[in-house]
GROMACS .gro file of N, CA and C in nm:
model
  264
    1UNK      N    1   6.438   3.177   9.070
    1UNK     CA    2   6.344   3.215   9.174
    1UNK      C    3   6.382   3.354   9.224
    2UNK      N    4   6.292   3.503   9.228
    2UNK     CA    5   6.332   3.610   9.262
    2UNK      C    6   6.338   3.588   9.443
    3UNK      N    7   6.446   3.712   9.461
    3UNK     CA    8   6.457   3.672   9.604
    3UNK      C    9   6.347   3.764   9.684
    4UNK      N   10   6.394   3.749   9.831
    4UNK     CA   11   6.243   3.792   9.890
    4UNK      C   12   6.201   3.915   9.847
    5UNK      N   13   6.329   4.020   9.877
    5UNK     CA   14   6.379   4.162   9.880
    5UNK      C   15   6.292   4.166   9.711
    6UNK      N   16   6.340   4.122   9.618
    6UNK     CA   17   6.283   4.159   9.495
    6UNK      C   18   6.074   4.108   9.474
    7UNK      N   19   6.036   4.029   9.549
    7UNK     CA   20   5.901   3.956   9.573
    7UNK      C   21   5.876   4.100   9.645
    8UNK      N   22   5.899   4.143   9.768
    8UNK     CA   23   5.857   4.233   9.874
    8UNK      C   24   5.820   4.365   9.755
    9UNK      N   25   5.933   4.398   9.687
    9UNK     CA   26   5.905   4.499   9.599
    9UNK      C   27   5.794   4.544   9.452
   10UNK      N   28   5.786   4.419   9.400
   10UNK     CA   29   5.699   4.374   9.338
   10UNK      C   30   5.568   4.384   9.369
   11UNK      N   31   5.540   4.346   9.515
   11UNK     CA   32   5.439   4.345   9.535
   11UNK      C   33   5.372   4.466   9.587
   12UNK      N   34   5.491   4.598   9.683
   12UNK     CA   35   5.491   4.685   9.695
   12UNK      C   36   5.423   4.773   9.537
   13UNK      N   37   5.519   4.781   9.458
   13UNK     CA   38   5.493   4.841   9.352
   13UNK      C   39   5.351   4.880   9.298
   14UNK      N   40   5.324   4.670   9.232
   14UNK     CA   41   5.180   4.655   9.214
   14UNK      C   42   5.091   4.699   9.281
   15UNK      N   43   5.067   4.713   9.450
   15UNK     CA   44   4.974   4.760   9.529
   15UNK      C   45   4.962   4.942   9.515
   16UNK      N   46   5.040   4.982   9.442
   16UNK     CA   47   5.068   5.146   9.461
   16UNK      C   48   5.068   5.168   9.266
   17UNK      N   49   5.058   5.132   9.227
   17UNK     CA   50   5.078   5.122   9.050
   17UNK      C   51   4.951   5.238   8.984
   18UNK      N   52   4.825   5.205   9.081
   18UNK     CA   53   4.743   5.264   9.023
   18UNK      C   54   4.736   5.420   9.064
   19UNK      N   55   4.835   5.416   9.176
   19UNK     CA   56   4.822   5.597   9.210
   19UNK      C   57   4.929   5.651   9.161
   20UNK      N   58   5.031   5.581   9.087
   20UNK     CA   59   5.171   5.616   9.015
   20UNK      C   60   5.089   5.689   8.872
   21UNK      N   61   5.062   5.595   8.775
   21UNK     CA   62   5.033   5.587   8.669
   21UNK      C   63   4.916   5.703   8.658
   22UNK      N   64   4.937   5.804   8.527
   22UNK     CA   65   4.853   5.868   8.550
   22UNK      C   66   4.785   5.801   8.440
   23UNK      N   67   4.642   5.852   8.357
   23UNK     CA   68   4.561   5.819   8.261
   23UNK      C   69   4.515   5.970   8.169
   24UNK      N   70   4.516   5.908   8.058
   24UNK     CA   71   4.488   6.051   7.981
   24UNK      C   72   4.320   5.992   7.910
   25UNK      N   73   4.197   6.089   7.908
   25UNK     CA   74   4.108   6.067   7.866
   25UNK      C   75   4.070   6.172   7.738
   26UNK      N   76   4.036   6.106   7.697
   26UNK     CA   77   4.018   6.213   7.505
   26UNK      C   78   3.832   6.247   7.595
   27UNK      N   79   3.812   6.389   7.631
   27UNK     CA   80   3.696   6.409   7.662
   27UNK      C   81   3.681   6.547   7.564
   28UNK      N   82   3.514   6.546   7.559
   28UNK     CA   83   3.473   6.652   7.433
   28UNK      C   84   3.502   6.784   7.501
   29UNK      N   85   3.567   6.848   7.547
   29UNK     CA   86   3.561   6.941   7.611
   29UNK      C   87   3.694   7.010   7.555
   30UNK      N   88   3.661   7.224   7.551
   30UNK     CA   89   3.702   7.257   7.519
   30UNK      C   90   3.832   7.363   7.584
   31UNK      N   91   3.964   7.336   7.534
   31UNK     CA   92   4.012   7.454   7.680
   31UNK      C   93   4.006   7.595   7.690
   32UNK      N   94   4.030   7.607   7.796
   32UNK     CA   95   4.046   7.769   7.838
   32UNK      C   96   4.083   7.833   7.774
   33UNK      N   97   4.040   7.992   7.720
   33UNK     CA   98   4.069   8.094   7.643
   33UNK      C   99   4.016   8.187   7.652
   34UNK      N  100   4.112   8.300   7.661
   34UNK     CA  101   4.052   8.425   7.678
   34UNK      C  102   4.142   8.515   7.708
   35UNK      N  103   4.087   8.620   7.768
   35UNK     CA  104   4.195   8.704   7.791
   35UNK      C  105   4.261   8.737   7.926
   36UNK      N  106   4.355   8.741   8.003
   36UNK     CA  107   4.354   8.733   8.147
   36UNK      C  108   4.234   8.718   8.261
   37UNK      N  109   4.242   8.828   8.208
   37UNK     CA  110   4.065   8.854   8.317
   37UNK      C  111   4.000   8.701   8.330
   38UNK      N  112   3.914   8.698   8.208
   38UNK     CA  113   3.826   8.605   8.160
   38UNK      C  114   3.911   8.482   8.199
   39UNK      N  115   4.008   8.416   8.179
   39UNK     CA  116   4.101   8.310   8.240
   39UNK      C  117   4.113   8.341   8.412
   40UNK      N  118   4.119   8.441   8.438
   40UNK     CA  119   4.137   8.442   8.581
   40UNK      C  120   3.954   8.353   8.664
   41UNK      N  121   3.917   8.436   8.574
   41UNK     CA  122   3.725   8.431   8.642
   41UNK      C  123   3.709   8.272   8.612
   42UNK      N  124   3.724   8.221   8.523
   42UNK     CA  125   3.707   8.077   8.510
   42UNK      C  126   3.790   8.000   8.596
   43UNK      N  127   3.898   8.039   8.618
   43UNK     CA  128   4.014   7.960   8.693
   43UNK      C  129   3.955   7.984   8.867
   44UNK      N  130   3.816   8.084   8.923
   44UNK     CA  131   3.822   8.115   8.999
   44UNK      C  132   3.647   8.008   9.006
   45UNK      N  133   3.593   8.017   8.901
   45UNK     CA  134   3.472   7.911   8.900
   45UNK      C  135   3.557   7.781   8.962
   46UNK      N  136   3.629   7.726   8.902
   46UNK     CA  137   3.660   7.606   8.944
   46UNK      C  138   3.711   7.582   9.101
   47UNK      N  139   3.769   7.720   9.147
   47UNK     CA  140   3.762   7.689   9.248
   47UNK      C  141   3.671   7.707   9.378
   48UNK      N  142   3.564   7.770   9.345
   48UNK     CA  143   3.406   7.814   9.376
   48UNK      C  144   3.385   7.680   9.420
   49UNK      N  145   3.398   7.590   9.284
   49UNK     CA  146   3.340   7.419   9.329
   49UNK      C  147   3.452   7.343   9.378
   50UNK      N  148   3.524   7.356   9.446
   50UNK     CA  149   3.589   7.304   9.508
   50UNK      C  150   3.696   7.224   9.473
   51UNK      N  151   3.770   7.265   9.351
   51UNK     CA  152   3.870   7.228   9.270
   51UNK      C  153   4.008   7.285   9.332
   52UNK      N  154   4.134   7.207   9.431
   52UNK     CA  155   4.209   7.252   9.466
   52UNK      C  156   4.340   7.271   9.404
   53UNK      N  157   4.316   7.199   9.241
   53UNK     CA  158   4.481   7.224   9.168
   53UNK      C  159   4.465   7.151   9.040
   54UNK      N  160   4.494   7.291   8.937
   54UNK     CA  161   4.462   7.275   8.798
   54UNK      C  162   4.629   7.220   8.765
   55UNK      N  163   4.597   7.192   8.658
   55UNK     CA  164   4.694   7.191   8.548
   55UNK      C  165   4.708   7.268   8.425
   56UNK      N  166   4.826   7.329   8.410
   56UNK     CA  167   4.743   7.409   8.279
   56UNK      C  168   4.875   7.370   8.132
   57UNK      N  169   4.849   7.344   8.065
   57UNK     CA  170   4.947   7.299   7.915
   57UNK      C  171   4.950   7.426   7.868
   58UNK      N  172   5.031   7.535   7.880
   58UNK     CA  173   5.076   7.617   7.777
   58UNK      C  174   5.097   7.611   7.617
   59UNK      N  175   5.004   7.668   7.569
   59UNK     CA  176   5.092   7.723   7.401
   59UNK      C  177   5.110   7.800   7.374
   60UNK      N  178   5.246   7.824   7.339
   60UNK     CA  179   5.292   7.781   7.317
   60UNK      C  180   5.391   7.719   7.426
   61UNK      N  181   5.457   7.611   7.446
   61UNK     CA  182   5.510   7.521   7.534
   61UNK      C  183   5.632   7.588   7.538
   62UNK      N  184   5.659   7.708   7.621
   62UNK     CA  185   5.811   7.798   7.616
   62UNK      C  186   5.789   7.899   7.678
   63UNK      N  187   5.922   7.988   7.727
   63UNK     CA  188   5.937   8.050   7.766
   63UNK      C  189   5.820   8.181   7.741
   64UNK      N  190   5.751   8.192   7.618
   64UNK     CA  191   5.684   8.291   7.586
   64UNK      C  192   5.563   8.276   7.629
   65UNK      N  193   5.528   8.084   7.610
   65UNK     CA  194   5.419   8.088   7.639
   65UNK      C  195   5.343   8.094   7.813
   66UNK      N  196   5.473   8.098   7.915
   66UNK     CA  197   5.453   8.144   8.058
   66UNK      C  198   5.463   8.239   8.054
   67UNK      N  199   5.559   8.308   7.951
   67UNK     CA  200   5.536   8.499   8.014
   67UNK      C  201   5.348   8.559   7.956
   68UNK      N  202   5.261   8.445   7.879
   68UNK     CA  203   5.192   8.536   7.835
   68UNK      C  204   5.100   8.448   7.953
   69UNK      N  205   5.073   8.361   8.041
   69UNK     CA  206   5.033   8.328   8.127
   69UNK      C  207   5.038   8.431   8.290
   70UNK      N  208   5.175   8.456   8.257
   70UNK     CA  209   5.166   8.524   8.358
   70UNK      C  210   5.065   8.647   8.467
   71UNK      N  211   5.007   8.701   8.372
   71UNK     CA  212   4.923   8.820   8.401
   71UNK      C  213   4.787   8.740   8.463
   72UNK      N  214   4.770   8.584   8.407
   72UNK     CA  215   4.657   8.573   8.496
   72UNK      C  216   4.690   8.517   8.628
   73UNK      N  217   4.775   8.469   8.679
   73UNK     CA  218   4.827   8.459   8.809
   73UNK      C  219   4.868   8.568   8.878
   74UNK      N  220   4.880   8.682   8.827
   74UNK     CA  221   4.905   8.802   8.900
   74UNK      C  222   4.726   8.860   8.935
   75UNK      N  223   4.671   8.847   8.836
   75UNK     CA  224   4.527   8.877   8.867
   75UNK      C  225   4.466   8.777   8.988
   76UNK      N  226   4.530   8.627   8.973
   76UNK     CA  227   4.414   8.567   9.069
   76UNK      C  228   4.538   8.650   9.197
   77UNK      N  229   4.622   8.624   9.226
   77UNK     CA  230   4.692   8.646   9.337
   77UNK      C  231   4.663   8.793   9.421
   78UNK      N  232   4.583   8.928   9.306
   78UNK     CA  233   4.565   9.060   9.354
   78UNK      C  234   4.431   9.026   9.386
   79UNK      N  235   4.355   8.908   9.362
   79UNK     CA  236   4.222   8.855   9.431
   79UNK      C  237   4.166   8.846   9.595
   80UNK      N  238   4.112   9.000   9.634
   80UNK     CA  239   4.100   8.973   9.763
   80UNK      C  240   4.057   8.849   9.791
   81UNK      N  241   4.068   8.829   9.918
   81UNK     CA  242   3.995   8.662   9.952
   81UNK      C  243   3.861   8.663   9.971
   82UNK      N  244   3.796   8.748   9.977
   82UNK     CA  245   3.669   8.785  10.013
   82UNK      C  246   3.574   8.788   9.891
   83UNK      N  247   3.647   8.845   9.805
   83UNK     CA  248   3.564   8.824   9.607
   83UNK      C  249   3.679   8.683   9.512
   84UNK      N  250   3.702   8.602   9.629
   84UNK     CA  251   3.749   8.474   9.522
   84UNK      C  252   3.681   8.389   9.498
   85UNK      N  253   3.511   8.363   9.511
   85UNK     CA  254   3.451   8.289   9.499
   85UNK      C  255   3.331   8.362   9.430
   86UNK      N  256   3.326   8.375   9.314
   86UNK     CA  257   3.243   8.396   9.193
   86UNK      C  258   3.073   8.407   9.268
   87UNK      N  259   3.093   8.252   9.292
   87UNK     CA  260   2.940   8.194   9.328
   87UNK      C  261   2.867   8.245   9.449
   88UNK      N  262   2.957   8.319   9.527
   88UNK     CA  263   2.860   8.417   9.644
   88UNK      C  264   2.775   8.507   9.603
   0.00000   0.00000   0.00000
């Protein structure tokens, strides 16, 4: 018979399981590409619609492949606040 302490947790767990666990969906959609700029401007659509935090998978998955990321985070960041929304 588990004791309470281990029941209490269990049940803790299960009630919170579904915001732990993430889910991966195979959707037809294609990713981002381009060249800074063009990655910056799309990365700036999404947040037009009200998208508060991407994820982004580098390739290559390394050190090279953040230094070649880098330039579009320097572009959104030199983004006055006033032209960060595409859709005005």
């Amino acid at each position: 018979m588990p004791s309470n302490a281990a029941t209490r947790f269990r049940s803790r767990f299960n009630s919170q399981a579904e915001r732990i666990v993430s889910r991966l969906a195979k959707l037809n959609v294609t990713a981002l590409s381009g060249s800074p700029e063009e990655l910056a401007c799309d990365l700036r659509v999404f947040a037009a619609l009200g998208v508060s935090e991407v994820q982004v998978r580098l390739r290559p998955n390394s050190l090279a492949g953040i230094e070649a990321f880098a330039p579009v985070l320097e572009i959104l960041d030199q983004t006055p606040a006033a032209a960060r929304s595409p859709l005005r």
